[in-house]
Tab-separated table of C-alpha atoms and ligand atoms in Angstrom:
chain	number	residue	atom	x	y	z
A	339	UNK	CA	-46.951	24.552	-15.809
A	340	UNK	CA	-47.080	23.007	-12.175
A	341	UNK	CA	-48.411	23.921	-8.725
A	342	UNK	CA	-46.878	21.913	-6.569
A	343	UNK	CA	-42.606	23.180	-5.975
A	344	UNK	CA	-41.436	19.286	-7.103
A	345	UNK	CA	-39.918	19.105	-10.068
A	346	UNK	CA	-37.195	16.872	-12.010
A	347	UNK	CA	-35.313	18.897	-14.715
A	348	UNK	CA	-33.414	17.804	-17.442
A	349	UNK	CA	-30.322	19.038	-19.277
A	350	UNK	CA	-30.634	18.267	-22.669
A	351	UNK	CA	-27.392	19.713	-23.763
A	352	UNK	CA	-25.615	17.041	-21.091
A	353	UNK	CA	-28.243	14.212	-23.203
A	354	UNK	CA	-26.771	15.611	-26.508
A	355	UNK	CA	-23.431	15.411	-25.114
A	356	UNK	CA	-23.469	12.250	-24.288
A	357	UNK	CA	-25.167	10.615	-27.413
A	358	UNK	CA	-22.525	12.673	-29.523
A	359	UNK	CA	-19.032	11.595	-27.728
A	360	UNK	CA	-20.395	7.724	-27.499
A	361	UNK	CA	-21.318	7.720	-30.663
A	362	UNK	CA	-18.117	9.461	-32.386
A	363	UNK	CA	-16.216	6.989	-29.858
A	364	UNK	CA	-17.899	3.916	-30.770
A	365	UNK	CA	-17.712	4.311	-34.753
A	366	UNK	CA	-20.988	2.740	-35.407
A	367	UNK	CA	-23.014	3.714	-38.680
A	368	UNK	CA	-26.620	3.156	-36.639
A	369	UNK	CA	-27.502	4.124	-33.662
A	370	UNK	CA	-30.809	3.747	-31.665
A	371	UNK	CA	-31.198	5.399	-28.710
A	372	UNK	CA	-32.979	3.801	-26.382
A	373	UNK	CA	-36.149	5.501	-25.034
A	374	UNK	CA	-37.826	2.444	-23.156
A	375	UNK	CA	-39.691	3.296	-19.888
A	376	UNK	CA	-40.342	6.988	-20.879
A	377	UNK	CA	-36.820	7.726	-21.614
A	378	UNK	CA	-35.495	5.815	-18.108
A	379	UNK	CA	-37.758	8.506	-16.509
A	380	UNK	CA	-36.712	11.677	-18.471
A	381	UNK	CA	-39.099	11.724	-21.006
A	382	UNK	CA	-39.393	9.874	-24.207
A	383	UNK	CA	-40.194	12.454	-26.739
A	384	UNK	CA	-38.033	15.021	-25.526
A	385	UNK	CA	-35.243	12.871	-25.177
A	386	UNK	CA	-35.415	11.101	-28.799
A	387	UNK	CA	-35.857	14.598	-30.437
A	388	UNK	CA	-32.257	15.547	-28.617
A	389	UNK	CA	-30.545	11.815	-29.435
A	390	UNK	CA	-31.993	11.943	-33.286
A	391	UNK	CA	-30.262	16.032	-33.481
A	392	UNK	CA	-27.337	14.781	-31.751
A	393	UNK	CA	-26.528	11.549	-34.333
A	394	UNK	CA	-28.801	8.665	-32.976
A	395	UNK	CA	-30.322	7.110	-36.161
A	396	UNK	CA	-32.896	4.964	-34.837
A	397	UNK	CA	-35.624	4.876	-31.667
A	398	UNK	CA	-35.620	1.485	-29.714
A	399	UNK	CA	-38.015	0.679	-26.998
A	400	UNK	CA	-39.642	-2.280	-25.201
A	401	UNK	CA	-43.317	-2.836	-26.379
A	402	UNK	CA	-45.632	-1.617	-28.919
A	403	UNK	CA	-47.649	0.773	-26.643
A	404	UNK	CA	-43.852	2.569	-25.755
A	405	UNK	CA	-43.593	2.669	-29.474
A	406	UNK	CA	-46.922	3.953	-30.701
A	407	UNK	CA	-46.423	7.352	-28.469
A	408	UNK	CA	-43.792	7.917	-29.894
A	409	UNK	CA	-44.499	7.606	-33.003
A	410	UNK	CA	-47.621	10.231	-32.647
A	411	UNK	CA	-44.853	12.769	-32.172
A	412	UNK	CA	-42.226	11.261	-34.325
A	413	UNK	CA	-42.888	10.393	-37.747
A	414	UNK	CA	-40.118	9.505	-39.888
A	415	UNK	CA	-37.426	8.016	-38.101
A	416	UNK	CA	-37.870	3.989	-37.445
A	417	UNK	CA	-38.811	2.823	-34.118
A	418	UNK	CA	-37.829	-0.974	-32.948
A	419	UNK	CA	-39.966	-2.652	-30.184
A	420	UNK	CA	-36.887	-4.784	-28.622
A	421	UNK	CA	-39.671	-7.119	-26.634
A	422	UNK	CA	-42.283	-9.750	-28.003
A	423	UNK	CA	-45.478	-8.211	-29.560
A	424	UNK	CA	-48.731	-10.700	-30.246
A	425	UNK	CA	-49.041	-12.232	-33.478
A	426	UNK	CA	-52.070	-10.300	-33.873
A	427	UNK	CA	-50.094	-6.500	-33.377
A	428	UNK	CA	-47.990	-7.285	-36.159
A	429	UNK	CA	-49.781	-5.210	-38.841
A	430	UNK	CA	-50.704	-2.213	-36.426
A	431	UNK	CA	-46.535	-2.134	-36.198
A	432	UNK	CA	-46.305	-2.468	-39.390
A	433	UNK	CA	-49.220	0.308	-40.682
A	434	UNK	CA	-47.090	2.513	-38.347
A	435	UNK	CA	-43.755	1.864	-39.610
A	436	UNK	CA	-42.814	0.252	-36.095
A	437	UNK	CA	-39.889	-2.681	-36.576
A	438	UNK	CA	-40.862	-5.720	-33.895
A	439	UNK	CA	-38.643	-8.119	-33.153
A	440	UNK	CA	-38.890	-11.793	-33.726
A	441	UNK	CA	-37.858	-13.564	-30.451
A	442	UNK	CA	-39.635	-17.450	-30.722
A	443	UNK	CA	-39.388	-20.293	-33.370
A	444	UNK	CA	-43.470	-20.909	-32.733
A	445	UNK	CA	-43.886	-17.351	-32.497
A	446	UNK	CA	-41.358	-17.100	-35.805
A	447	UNK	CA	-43.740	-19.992	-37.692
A	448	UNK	CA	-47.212	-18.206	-37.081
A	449	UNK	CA	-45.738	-15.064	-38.362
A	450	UNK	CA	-45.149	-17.158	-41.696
A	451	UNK	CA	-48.646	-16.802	-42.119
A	452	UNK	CA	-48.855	-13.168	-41.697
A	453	UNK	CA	-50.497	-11.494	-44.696
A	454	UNK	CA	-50.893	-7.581	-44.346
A	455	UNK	CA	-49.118	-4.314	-44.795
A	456	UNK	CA	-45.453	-4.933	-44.632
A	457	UNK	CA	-43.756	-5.527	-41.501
A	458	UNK	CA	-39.823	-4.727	-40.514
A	459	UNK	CA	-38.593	-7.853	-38.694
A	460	UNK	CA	-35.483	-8.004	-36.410
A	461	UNK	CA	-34.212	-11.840	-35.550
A	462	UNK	CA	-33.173	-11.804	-31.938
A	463	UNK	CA	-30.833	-13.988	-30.885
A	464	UNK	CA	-30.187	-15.706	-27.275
A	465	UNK	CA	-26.171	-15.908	-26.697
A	466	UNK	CA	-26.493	-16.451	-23.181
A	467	UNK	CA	-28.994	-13.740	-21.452
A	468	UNK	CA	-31.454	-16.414	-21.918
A	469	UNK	CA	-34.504	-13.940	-22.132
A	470	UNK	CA	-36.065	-13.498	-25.511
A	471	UNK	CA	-34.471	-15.146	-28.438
A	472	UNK	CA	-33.227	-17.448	-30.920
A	473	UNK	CA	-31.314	-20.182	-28.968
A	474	UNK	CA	-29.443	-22.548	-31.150
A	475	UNK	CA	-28.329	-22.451	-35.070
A	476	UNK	CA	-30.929	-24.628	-36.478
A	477	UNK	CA	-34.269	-22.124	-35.217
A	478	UNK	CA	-31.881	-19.014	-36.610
A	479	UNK	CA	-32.112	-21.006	-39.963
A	480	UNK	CA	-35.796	-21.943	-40.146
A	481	UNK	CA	-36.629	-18.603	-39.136
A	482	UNK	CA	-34.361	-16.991	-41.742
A	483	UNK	CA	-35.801	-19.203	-44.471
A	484	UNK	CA	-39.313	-18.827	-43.545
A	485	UNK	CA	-39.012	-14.913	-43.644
A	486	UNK	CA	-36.511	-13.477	-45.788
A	487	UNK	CA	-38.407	-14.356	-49.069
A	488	UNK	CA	-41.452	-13.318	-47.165
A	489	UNK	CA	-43.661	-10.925	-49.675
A	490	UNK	CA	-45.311	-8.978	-46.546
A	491	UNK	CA	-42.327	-9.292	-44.282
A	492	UNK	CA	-38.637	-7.165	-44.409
A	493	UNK	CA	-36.335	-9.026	-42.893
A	494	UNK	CA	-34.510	-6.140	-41.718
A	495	UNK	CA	-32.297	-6.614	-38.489
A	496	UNK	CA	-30.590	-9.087	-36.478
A	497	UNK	CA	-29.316	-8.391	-32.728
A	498	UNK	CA	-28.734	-10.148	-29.352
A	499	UNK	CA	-28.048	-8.671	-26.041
A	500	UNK	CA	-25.248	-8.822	-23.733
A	501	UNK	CA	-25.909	-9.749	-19.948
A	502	UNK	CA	-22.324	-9.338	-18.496
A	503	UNK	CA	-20.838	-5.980	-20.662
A	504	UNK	CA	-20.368	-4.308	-17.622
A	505	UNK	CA	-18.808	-7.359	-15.808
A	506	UNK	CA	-17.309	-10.556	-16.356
A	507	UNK	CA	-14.934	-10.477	-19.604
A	508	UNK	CA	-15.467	-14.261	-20.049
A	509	UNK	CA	-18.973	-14.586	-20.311
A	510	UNK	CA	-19.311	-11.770	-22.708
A	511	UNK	CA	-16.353	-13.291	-24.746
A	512	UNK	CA	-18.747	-16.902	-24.582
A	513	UNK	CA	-21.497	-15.053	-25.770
A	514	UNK	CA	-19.666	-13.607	-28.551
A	515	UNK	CA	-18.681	-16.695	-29.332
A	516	UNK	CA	-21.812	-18.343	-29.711
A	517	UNK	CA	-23.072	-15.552	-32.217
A	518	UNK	CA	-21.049	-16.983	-33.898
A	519	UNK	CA	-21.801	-20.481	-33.708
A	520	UNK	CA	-25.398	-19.627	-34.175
A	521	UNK	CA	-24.976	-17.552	-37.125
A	522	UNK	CA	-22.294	-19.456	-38.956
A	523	UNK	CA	-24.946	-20.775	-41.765
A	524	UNK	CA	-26.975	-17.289	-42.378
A	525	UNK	CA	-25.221	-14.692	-44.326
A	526	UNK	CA	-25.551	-11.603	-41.991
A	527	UNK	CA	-24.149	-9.106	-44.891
A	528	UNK	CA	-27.983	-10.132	-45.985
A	529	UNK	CA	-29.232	-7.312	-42.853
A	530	UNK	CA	-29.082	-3.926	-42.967
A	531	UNK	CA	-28.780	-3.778	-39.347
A	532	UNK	CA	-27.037	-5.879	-37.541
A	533	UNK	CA	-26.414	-4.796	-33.481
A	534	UNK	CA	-25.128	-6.424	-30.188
A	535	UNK	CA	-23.837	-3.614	-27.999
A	536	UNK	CA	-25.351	-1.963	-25.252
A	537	UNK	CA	-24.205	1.162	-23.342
A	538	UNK	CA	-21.728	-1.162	-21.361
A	539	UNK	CA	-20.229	-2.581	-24.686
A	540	UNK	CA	-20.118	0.346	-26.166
A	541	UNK	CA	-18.210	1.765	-23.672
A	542	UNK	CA	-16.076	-0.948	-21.889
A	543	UNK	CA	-15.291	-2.951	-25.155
A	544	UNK	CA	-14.798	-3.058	-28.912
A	545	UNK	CA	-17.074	-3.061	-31.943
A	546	UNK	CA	-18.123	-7.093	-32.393
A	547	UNK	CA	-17.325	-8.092	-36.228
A	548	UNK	CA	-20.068	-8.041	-38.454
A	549	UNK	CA	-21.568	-5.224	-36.372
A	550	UNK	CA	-22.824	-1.493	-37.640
A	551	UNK	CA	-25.130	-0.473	-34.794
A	552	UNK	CA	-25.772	-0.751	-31.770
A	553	UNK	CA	-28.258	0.261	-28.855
A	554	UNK	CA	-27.567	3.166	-26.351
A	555	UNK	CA	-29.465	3.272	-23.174
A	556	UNK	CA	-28.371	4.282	-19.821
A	557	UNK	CA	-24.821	6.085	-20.548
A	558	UNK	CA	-26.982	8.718	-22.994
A	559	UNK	CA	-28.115	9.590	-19.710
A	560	UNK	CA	-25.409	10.535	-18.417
A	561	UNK	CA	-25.085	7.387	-16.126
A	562	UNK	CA	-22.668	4.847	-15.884
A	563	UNK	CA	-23.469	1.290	-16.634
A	564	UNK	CA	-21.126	0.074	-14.429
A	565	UNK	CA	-19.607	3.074	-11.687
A	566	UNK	CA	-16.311	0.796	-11.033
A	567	UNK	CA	-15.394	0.204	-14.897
A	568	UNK	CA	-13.575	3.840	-15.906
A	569	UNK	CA	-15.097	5.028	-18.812
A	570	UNK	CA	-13.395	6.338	-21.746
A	571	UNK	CA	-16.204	9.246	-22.203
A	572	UNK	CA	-16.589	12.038	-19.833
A	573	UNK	CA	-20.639	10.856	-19.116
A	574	UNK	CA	-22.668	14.148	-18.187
A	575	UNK	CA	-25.658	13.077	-15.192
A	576	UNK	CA	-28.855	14.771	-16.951
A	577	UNK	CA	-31.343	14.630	-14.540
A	578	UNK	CA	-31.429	16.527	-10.967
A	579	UNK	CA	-34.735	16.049	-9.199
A	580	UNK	CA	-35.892	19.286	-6.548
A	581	UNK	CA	-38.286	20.229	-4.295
A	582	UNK	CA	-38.856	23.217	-2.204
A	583	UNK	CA	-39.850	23.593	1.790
A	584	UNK	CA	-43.278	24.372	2.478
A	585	UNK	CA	-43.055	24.381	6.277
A	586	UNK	CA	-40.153	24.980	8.711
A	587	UNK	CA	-40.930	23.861	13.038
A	588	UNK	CA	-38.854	23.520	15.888
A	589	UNK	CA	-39.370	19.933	17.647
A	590	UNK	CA	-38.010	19.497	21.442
A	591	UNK	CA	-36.375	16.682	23.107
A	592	UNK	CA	-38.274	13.575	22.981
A	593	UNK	CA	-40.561	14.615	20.125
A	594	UNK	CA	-40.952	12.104	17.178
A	595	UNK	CA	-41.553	12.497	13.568
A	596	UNK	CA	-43.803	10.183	10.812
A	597	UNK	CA	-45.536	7.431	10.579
A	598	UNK	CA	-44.717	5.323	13.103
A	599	UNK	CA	-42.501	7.641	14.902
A	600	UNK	CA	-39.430	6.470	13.930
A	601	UNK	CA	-37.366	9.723	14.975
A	602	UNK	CA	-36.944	10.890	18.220
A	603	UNK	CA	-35.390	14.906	18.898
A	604	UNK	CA	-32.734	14.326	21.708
A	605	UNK	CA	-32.876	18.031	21.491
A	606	UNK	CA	-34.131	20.913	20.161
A	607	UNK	CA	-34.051	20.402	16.141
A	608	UNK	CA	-35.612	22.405	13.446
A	609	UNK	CA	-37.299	20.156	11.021
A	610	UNK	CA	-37.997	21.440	7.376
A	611	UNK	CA	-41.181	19.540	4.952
A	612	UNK	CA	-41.354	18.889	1.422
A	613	UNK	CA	-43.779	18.218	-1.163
A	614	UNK	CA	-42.150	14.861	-2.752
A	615	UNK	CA	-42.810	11.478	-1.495
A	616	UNK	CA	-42.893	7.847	-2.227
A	617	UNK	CA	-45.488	8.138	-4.836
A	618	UNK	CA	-42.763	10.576	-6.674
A	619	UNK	CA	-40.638	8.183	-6.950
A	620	UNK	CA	-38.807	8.801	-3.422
A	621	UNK	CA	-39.004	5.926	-2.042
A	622	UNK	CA	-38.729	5.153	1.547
A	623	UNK	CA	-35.507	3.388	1.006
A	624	UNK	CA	-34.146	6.973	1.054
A	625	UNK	CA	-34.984	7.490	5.045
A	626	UNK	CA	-31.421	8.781	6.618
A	627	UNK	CA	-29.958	9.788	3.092
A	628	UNK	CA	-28.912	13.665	2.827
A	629	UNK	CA	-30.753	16.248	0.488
A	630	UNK	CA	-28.789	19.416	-0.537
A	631	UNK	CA	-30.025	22.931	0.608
A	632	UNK	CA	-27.903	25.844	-0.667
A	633	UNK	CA	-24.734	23.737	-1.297
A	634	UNK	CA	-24.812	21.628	2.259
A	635	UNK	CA	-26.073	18.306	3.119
A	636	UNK	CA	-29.023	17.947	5.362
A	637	UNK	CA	-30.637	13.904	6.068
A	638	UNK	CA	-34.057	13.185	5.091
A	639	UNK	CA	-35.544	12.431	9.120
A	640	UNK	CA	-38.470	10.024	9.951
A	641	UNK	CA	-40.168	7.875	7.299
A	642	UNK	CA	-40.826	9.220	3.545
A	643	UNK	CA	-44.709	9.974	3.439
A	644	UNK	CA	-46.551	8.922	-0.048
A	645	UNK	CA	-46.743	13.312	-0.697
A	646	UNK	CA	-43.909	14.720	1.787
A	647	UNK	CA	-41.147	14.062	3.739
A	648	UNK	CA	-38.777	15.712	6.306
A	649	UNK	CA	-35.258	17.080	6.612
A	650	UNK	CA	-33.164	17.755	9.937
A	651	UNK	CA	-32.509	21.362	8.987
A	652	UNK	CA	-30.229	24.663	10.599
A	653	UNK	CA	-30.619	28.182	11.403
A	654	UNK	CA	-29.525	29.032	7.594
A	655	UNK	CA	-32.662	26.696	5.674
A	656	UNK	CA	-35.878	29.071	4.952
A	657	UNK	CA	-39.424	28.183	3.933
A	658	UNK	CA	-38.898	28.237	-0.209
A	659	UNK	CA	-35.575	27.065	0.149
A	660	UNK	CA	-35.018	24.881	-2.921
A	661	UNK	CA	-33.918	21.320	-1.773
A	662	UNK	CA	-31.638	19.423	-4.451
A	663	UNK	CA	-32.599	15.608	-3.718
A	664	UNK	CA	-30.356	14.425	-7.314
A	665	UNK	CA	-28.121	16.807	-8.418
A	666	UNK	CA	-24.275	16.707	-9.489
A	667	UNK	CA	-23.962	16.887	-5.550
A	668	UNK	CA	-25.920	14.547	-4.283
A	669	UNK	CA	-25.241	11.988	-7.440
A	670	UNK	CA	-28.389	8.806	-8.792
A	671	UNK	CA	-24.983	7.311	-8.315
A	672	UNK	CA	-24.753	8.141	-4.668
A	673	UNK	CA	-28.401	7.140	-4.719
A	674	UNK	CA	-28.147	3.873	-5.722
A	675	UNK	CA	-25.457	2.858	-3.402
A	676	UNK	CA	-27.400	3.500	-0.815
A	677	UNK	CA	-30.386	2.227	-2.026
A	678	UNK	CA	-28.368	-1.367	-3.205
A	679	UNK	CA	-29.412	-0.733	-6.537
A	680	UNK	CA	-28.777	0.332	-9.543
A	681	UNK	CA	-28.578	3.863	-11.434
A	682	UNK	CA	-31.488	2.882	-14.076
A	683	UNK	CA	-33.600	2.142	-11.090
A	684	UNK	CA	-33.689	5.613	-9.153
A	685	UNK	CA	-34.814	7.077	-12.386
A	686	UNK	CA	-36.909	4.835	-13.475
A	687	UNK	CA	-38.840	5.032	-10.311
A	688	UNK	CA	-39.416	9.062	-10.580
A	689	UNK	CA	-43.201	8.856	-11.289
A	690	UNK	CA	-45.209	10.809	-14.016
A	691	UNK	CA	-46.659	12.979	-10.930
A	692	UNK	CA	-43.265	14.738	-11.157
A	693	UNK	CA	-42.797	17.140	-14.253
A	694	UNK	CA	-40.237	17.589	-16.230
A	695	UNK	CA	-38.608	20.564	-16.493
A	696	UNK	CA	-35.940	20.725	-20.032
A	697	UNK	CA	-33.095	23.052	-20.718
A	698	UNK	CA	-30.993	23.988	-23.262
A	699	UNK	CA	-28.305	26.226	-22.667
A	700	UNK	CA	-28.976	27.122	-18.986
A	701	UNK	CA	-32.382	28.109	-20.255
A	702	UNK	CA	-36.077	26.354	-19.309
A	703	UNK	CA	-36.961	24.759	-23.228
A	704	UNK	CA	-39.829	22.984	-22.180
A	705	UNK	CA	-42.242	21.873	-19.438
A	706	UNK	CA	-44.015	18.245	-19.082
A	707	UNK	CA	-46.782	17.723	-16.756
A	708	UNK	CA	-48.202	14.434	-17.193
A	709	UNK	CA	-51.240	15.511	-15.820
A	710	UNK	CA	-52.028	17.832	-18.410
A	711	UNK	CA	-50.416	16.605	-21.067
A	712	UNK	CA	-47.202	18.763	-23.017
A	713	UNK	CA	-46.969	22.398	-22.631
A	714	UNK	CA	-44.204	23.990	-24.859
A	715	UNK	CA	-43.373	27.798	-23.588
G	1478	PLP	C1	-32.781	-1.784	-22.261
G	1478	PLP	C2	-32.066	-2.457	-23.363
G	1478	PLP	C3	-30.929	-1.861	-23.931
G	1478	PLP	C4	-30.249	-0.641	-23.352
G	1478	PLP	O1	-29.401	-1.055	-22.313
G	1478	PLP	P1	-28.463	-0.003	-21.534
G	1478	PLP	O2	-27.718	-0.852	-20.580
G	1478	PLP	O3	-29.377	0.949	-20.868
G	1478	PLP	O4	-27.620	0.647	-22.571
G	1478	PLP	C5	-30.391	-2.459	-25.051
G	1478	PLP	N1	-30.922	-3.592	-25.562
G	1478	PLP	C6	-31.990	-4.204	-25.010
G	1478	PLP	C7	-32.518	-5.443	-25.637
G	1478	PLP	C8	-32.591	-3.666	-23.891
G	1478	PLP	O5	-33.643	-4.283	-23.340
């Protein structure tokens, strides 16, 4: 349930879709979607449940706290924090069947020490995104000695992660190339799961040898890692984001509107208000940028407000008219452009004061309201 008319809704057949072509086009055996940051805005639990039906095998997210909600609601299907976790988390990941990741050699030497329940253990190795990771042959080495014969440790994974896969060709070739280096003394037939590729590898390049998973993020979304690259899979935009008008007023010629009255009427205008505003996740970056109403474009007028904003509106636009701020109309793609950003970004920034409307089938599934927790109709 909500009470205010500004909701985001979310097409879980278009999320199935997705997850289902990549993953039949990419070949893998293993899967994990990629849930981090409440699902890139559209809800982590929802979203896994759809990825796991629709052949993701595994949950991936950044930190622990990501990885413990989920796992109230998820039981038996293994979830991989992808980001550092203290020393002294390890055995709450663990009692929780929650795989961490080990990303330091000092980090990698205290866990030595680690007596407890046992713990699933990724290595993660830096070829060249120089973030977390395992930087040079000789720490992959110590680390793999120090924990595969480990009695309270399951040395289960080993991954890195790609910074150009939806850019330069030669950097991602150098990075595949010093995988290898790094690896050449570890036997990686030795880990059950061994993954490199993000959405933009996944869909702009090959399996990398010695692979069987890999990590899908932003193109389960429906969204393209990279909007100039042509994909091979027909990638389905999940979320649309809507509002409705709660006022409509006629302004005259040299009346302004917003803070700081940053719009001024040359004429007589009809201006139109709605509930949704920076603290929603639309921003004020988004000043100037047109809204759909009833299939036409209207521009958002004057500055966004932290609760509301306003449209320049026509005769045709009524007070309940439903206004379609991200829709297959007005694209996240289109957004970002505008905005000089990226696609993950504009979702990611959709606050938890917005709830999340699901459908299956053309049909309302679900309902999140973060403010009052999960209410299944
Ligand atoms: C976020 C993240 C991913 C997913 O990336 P996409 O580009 O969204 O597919 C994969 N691996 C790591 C380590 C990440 O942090």
């Amino acid at each position: 349930m909500f009470y205010r008319d500004t909701w985001a809704q979310i097409d879980l057949d278009r999320i199935a879709h997705n997850v289902r072509h990549i993953k039949e086009h990419s070949g893998y055996e293993h899967l994990f979607a990629v849930v981090k940051a409440n699902a890139y805005g559209h809800g982590d639990v929802e979203v896994a449940s759809t990825a796991l039906e629709a052949g993701a095998t595994h949950l991936a997210v950044a930190f622990l706290d990501e990885a413990l909600r989920l796992r109230a609601a998820i039981k038996h299907v293994p979830i991989l924090v992808m980001g550092p976790v203290r020393l002294s988390d390890v055995a709450l990941a663990a009692e929780q069947n929650i795989d961490i990741t080990a990303h330091d050699i000092d980090w990698i030497t205290q866990l030595a020490q680690y007596r407890g329940p046992v713990a699933n253990v990724h290595l993660k190795i830096d070829s060249g995104m120089h973030r977390i990771g395992l930087t040079n042959a000789h720490a992959l080495e110590t680390a793999n000695s120090l924990l595969s014969d480990h009695k309270c440790i399951n040395l289960v994974g080993l991954f890195t992660h790609f910074a150009t896969a939806d850019g330069s060709k030669d950097y991602y070739a150098k990075q595949l190339k010093n995988v290898a280096e790094i690896t050449a003394g570890i036997d990686l037939a030795a880990f059950k799961y061994v993954h490199q590729s993000n959405s933009a590898a996944l869909l702009y390049h090959d399996a990398q040898p010695n692979t069987n998973s890999a990590r899908l993020g932003i193109a389960m979304y429906g969204l393209e890692p990279n909007d100039s690259v042509s994909s091979p899979i027909e990638l389905k935009q999940a979320l649309s984001l809507h509002s409705r008008i709660t006022q409509i007023k006629r302004i005259q010629a040299g009346d302004k509107v917003g803070y700081g009255a940053t719009y001024e009427a040359n004429e007589s205008l009809k201006v139109a208000v709605i509930p949704i505003g920076y603290a929603d996740g639309w921003l004020r970056y988004h000043q100037n940028r047109p809204v759909s109403i009833n299939g036409k474009k209207y521009p958002i007028i004057g500055r966004v407000c932290m609760d509301q904003s306003m449209i320049l509106i026509d005769e045709t636009v009524k007070t309940g008219d439903r206004v379609d701020l991200l829709d297959d109309q007005c694209t996240i793609e289109m957004a970002a452009k505008d905005l000089q950003t990226i696609n993950y970004e504009i979702v990611c920034s959709i606050s938890d004061r917005v709830p999340r409307r699901y459908m299956r089938g053309g049909k309302v599934v679900s309902e999140r309201n973060d403010r009052f927790g999960h209410v299944a109709i």
